[in-house]
Amino acid sequence: MMENMNIIVSGLGGQGILFMTKILAHAALSQGCDILGAETHGMAQRGGSVISHLRIGRHQGTLIRAGSAGLLLSLDENECYRNLAFAAPGARLFVNLDRQLRPAVDAYLKDKAMTWHSAPATAIARQINAPFSTNLALMGFFAAFDNDLFGADRLRHVIDQLSPERFRQVNFKVFDAGLAYGNQLKP
Amino acid sequence: MTQEQFMLGNEAIALGLLEAGCQVLTSYPGTPSSEILPETVKLVQAHRLETYAQWSTNEKVALDNAFAAAVAGKRAACCMKQVGLNVAADSLLSAAYIGIMGALVIISCDDPGPHSSQTEQDTRLMARLAKVPVLDPANPQEAREMARLAMQLSERYQVPVILRPGIRVCHARQNIGFGALKSVPQKASFGKDPARWAATPKFRLELHGRLNEKLDQISAHFDTLAHHNFHTLAPGRSYPLGIIAGGVPYAVVRDLLDEQKRSDVPVLKLGAPYPFPRKLADSFTAACDKVVVLEETDTLIEYLLGEREKTLGRLSGHVPRQGELVPEVIGAGLNKAFESAGLPPLTQQQDPQVQALTAGLDLAVRRPTLCPGCPHRASFYALRKGRAKTIFTSDIGCYTLGINLGGVDTCLDMGAAITMASGFYHAFAQDQVHQPIIATLGDSTFYHSGTAGLLDAVYNGARFVLVILDNEITAMTGMQPTPGLGLRADGSRGKPIPLERVVKGCGVDYLEVVDPYDIKAMQKSVKKAVAYTQTPDGGIAVIIARHPCVIAYRDRAIAVKRKVTVTEDCVACGHCRDRFECPALGIDEQSGRTGIDRQICADCGLCIQVCPKKAIVEVEQA
Ligand SMILES: Cc1ncc(C[n+]2csc(CCOP(=O)(O)OP(=O)(O)O)c2C)c(N)n1
Ligand code: SF4
């Protein structure tokens, strides 16, 4: 766990961005970190762009400044692009995507030494008959690559704590499917 | 026992209110304030407190109720969004003169941006107008502390105190620990004193004088309010530039300077900017050749600072006059000021290359739309069809998104669908023109401020169709109950007051109730209503379009689920996508015909009624 970390979670209204942020926040909280977050409510929740800022460490302000996010999780390809300006040099990006990144973006990420990983999170969730759990599929996918921030076990534990009883098993299943997809991609 | 939670700013405010012994809380919902009351109710129930909480019909009603409780010696609070304080302004200005016995905290939440409001107005200027103290927190933890402080100040000086959190405080989250909460025993009592509680103009002058004295005392108090008003000057040193900031911008400034190790620039934080802590501010400006002011959303501190030549900010063009002060904007503003003062700039982390890149990708802008299955969509479709010349006055709520269906021509403020309809009517009638007008507004908006306008319109003989879009909830702001429902803030039953009774009570003779899910029936009903407005002894025709919101009433809103599919009869005319504008209707890439997005389709089946070629059909049940 590092001292300071800025995380951007983005997507569209209704995709469960707030729940993802909550999982990450509680994972940080369980390690004794200070956290600040900023989320979107109101009009945009009716299907518009939704973005959530999460800041781990000692800060005062809730908004992440352009060029200073180390991690970006995105449930929608376009929303990922729209928020690229937040990424710090060397940032890691995880995107819900079932094809290649646009070439211009790919070139930019390479140029800035950023790494990115994509998974068809929507399809993964749908396969398990949980079409509204794309968020957890992407979370599992991210967990496969996350050795230093939270780790898969901790994230799984937080999901256990935060899930309402009737969704717990499904949530685990989707998370694990995302995790398995990620593990199989790893070198 | 202390527990730590990742708490929403509005929850932290609720916590602060209860820690301060708040006994009465009233509110009318509005982004970004809406969660304060429900979070308070949750804490009250979890800790078995006696605090009374109510959703009021509008902000003036809420403020008057809380004011009376405070006159009776209780610790009361009232919360709303910033434009709500406009509705309650009449009460606020008078309450400041009269003062209270217990405590009265008014929480008015600002929305720089604006993200979800009609204006970007600055509540601190309203506080200045009303001559009441205002506190401006930088983050949830400070908001919680300031909720407590506001209650103490109000009780001590017997004056209402405003807490002004911005949207980045209300909808921010922070880890916050708290312990047990206790009820306060203060009992209601009313000491008759007509000279004060019902003051005539002569006494008002005296009360005004007393208020001014209180403000002097509070200003001195704010000079030494070290935790929220302080500066970082080194003794005896002078500086080319100092920064004065309050609220959310302060937090951004602090982080920026810390990250870039710029201890060469001193900061004056003003968390309590009015009544202005003059001595503190003067000592700061005296040590600086220039000062730059960063405050949201308007110019309170900048106006109140004495030395115009020294001051940089909105008036000097260093800070934008509209829009949210997000970190990048603050960074740019500071650099302008640093340059004016001959200081080295902050390193900007924003990379110009990425802006060009994203601009080049031509990303479609996601506009908000009514939910799939939303009854408002059916209503607007029925209203709009064949009425290109009609003026559609509308109002504020989810249904403002009827603009996407061409069913919303105006939106001013709550209740204006009716008042503007009558205004348009008289303006055209004066020229002997019969202009067709259809007004739409939601149930909550009607209870909030529909009746005064409707009484006026009936009384003065206006003619138009009023459609009350009754989805049985206040949807836009997060599903709060309305008086029609008879459900109260704590979940208990209240007396339901049906719209029909209110409408009739306003003197309306023509009233019909329809279910907009039956689009044909709705169209017929509108046609009849329009005809009534044109008959010699006709007048205002009211239609209540009643169907539950599909989000609030997931189980009963769509009684019969209809899975639909598109047949080969689809000629790709786009009528359904353009005129019905359901987000589940898209273009099937393979066939070029309309396609259904299964992921978001609500199975309401409404589009079956819309397709002119009857190409949208129900999937046969196997
Ligand atoms: C004076 C004022 N107070 C509060 C608000 C916030 N607000 C926006 S829409 C709305 C109510 C919407 O409810 P309703 O009229 O029932 O329409 P719905 O969203 O359910 O379609 C409120 C309270 C506002 N814009 N102005
Ligand atoms: S929340 Fe309810 S009223 Fe608002 S758009 Fe969705 S269905 Fe319509």
mmCIF file of N, CA, C and O and ligand atoms in Angstrom, chain B residues 28-31 59 81 83-84 87 118 376 396-399 414 442-445 448 471 473-477 482, ligand 1:
data_model
loop_
_atom_site.group_PDB
_atom_site.id
_atom_site.type_symbol
_atom_site.label_atom_id
_atom_site.label_comp_id
_atom_site.label_asym_id
_atom_site.label_seq_id
_atom_site.Cartn_x
_atom_site.Cartn_y
_atom_site.Cartn_z
ATOM 1 N N TYR B 28 -36.830 20.696 2.206
ATOM 2 C CA TYR B 28 -37.428 20.315 0.941
ATOM 3 C C TYR B 28 -36.246 19.844 0.091
ATOM 4 O O TYR B 28 -35.194 20.488 0.086
ATOM 5 N N PRO B 29 -36.383 18.703 -0.630
ATOM 6 C CA PRO B 29 -35.225 18.150 -1.320
ATOM 7 C C PRO B 29 -34.720 19.025 -2.465
ATOM 8 O O PRO B 29 -35.476 19.813 -3.032
ATOM 9 N N GLY B 30 -33.470 18.862 -2.805
ATOM 10 C CA GLY B 30 -32.853 19.566 -3.923
ATOM 11 C C GLY B 30 -31.371 19.218 -3.941
ATOM 12 O O GLY B 30 -30.726 19.299 -2.893
ATOM 13 N N THR B 31 -30.857 18.835 -5.099
ATOM 14 C CA THR B 31 -29.436 18.508 -5.224
ATOM 15 C C THR B 31 -28.622 19.773 -5.002
ATOM 16 O O THR B 31 -28.985 20.802 -5.585
ATOM 17 N N GLU B 59 -39.438 25.254 0.575
ATOM 18 C CA GLU B 59 -38.376 25.729 1.453
ATOM 19 C C GLU B 59 -38.844 26.816 2.411
ATOM 20 O O GLU B 59 -38.349 26.922 3.531
ATOM 21 N N LYS B 81 -31.457 23.302 -1.135
ATOM 22 C CA LYS B 81 -30.430 23.703 -2.070
ATOM 23 C C LYS B 81 -30.442 25.221 -2.183
ATOM 24 O O LYS B 81 -31.401 25.873 -1.736
ATOM 25 N N VAL B 83 -31.040 27.475 -4.497
ATOM 26 C CA VAL B 83 -32.182 28.204 -5.063
ATOM 27 C C VAL B 83 -33.412 28.072 -4.161
ATOM 28 O O VAL B 83 -34.336 28.884 -4.232
ATOM 29 N N GLY B 84 -33.410 27.076 -3.303
ATOM 30 C CA GLY B 84 -34.485 26.947 -2.323
ATOM 31 C C GLY B 84 -34.488 28.126 -1.361
ATOM 32 O O GLY B 84 -35.536 28.553 -0.875
ATOM 33 N N VAL B 87 -36.636 30.880 -2.398
ATOM 34 C CA VAL B 87 -38.049 30.681 -2.048
ATOM 35 C C VAL B 87 -38.286 31.081 -0.593
ATOM 36 O O VAL B 87 -39.325 31.626 -0.244
ATOM 37 N N GLN B 118 -30.467 25.602 -11.560
ATOM 38 C CA GLN B 118 -30.756 26.643 -12.544
ATOM 39 C C GLN B 118 -29.707 27.751 -12.532
ATOM 40 O O GLN B 118 -29.528 28.449 -13.519
ATOM 41 N N HIS B 376 -43.234 9.640 -18.046
ATOM 42 C CA HIS B 376 -43.172 10.995 -18.619
ATOM 43 C C HIS B 376 -42.946 10.943 -20.129
ATOM 44 O O HIS B 376 -43.432 11.785 -20.865
ATOM 45 N N ILE B 396 -39.395 22.079 -13.356
ATOM 46 C CA ILE B 396 -38.168 21.416 -12.945
ATOM 47 C C ILE B 396 -38.421 20.059 -12.322
ATOM 48 O O ILE B 396 -39.175 19.932 -11.367
ATOM 49 N N GLY B 397 -37.769 19.042 -12.879
ATOM 50 C CA GLY B 397 -37.895 17.673 -12.380
ATOM 51 C C GLY B 397 -37.335 16.763 -13.447
ATOM 52 O O GLY B 397 -36.790 17.234 -14.447
ATOM 53 N N CYS B 398 -37.492 15.454 -13.263
ATOM 54 C CA CYS B 398 -37.056 14.528 -14.324
ATOM 55 C C CYS B 398 -37.673 14.938 -15.646
ATOM 56 O O CYS B 398 -37.051 14.860 -16.699
ATOM 57 N N TYR B 399 -38.938 15.377 -15.565
ATOM 58 C CA TYR B 399 -39.685 15.658 -16.790
ATOM 59 C C TYR B 399 -39.115 16.832 -17.588
ATOM 60 O O TYR B 399 -39.508 17.020 -18.735
ATOM 61 N N MET B 414 -39.404 26.616 -10.021
ATOM 62 C CA MET B 414 -40.498 25.729 -9.640
ATOM 63 C C MET B 414 -41.835 26.468 -9.621
ATOM 64 O O MET B 414 -41.977 27.513 -8.996
ATOM 65 N N GLY B 442 -44.474 18.370 -12.459
ATOM 66 C CA GLY B 442 -44.566 17.145 -11.670
ATOM 67 C C GLY B 442 -45.409 17.317 -10.426
ATOM 68 O O GLY B 442 -45.745 18.437 -10.034
ATOM 69 N N ASP B 443 -45.727 16.203 -9.792
ATOM 70 C CA ASP B 443 -46.564 16.255 -8.592
ATOM 71 C C ASP B 443 -45.878 17.017 -7.466
ATOM 72 O O ASP B 443 -46.465 17.889 -6.836
ATOM 73 N N SER B 444 -44.596 16.721 -7.240
ATOM 74 C CA SER B 444 -43.909 17.403 -6.143
ATOM 75 C C SER B 444 -43.812 18.901 -6.426
ATOM 76 O O SER B 444 -44.005 19.730 -5.533
ATOM 77 N N THR B 445 -43.549 19.240 -7.679
ATOM 78 C CA THR B 445 -43.442 20.649 -8.052
ATOM 79 C C THR B 445 -44.789 21.349 -7.873
ATOM 80 O O THR B 445 -44.849 22.501 -7.446
ATOM 81 N N HIS B 448 -45.255 21.971 -4.288
ATOM 82 C CA HIS B 448 -44.261 22.967 -3.858
ATOM 83 C C HIS B 448 -44.736 24.385 -4.151
ATOM 84 O O HIS B 448 -44.711 25.255 -3.284
ATOM 85 N N ASN B 471 -46.061 11.007 -11.000
ATOM 86 C CA ASN B 471 -45.394 9.702 -10.896
ATOM 87 C C ASN B 471 -45.331 9.248 -9.440
ATOM 88 O O ASN B 471 -44.567 8.367 -9.084
ATOM 89 N N ILE B 473 -44.063 10.481 -6.786
ATOM 90 C CA ILE B 473 -42.792 10.571 -6.059
ATOM 91 C C ILE B 473 -42.062 11.838 -6.508
ATOM 92 O O ILE B 473 -42.389 12.405 -7.540
ATOM 93 N N THR B 474 -41.080 12.265 -5.725
ATOM 94 C CA THR B 474 -40.165 13.328 -6.145
ATOM 95 C C THR B 474 -38.939 12.612 -6.713
ATOM 96 O O THR B 474 -38.031 12.257 -5.975
ATOM 97 N N ALA B 475 -38.924 12.371 -8.004
ATOM 98 C CA ALA B 475 -37.933 11.446 -8.576
ATOM 99 C C ALA B 475 -36.558 12.081 -8.765
ATOM 100 O O ALA B 475 -35.549 11.533 -8.333
ATOM 101 N N MET B 476 -36.527 13.246 -9.388
ATOM 102 C CA MET B 476 -35.257 13.874 -9.772
ATOM 103 C C MET B 476 -34.256 13.936 -8.622
ATOM 104 O O MET B 476 -33.074 13.717 -8.785
ATOM 105 N N THR B 477 -34.746 14.243 -7.447
ATOM 106 C CA THR B 477 -33.848 14.483 -6.321
ATOM 107 C C THR B 477 -33.616 13.230 -5.480
ATOM 108 O O THR B 477 -33.051 13.318 -4.400
ATOM 109 N N THR B 482 -44.216 12.595 -1.587
ATOM 110 C CA THR B 482 -44.942 13.852 -1.768
ATOM 111 C C THR B 482 -46.195 13.800 -0.880
ATOM 112 O O THR B 482 -46.582 12.717 -0.442
HETATM 113 C C1 LIG C 1 -36.703 26.012 -5.309
HETATM 114 C C2 LIG C 1 -36.220 24.696 -5.707
HETATM 115 N N1 LIG C 1 -36.210 23.709 -4.790
HETATM 116 C C3 LIG C 1 -35.773 22.467 -5.112
HETATM 117 C C4 LIG C 1 -35.322 22.201 -6.364
HETATM 118 C C5 LIG C 1 -34.786 20.839 -6.694
HETATM 119 N N2 LIG C 1 -35.690 20.052 -7.494
HETATM 120 C C6 LIG C 1 -35.496 19.908 -8.794
HETATM 121 S S1 LIG C 1 -36.708 19.022 -9.471
HETATM 122 C C7 LIG C 1 -37.510 18.791 -8.038
HETATM 123 C C8 LIG C 1 -38.782 18.032 -7.857
HETATM 124 C C9 LIG C 1 -39.096 17.089 -8.879
HETATM 125 O O1 LIG C 1 -40.211 16.317 -8.504
HETATM 126 P P1 LIG C 1 -41.503 16.224 -9.387
HETATM 127 O O2 LIG C 1 -42.033 17.557 -9.675
HETATM 128 O O3 LIG C 1 -42.430 15.284 -8.714
HETATM 129 O O4 LIG C 1 -40.950 15.608 -10.750
HETATM 130 P P2 LIG C 1 -40.201 14.212 -11.040
HETATM 131 O O5 LIG C 1 -38.739 14.451 -10.894
HETATM 132 O O6 LIG C 1 -40.720 13.206 -10.079
HETATM 133 O O7 LIG C 1 -40.533 13.890 -12.447
HETATM 134 C C10 LIG C 1 -36.806 19.408 -7.056
HETATM 135 C C11 LIG C 1 -37.212 19.351 -5.681
HETATM 136 C C12 LIG C 1 -35.337 23.263 -7.290
HETATM 137 N N3 LIG C 1 -34.896 23.093 -8.528
HETATM 138 N N4 LIG C 1 -35.789 24.474 -6.942
#
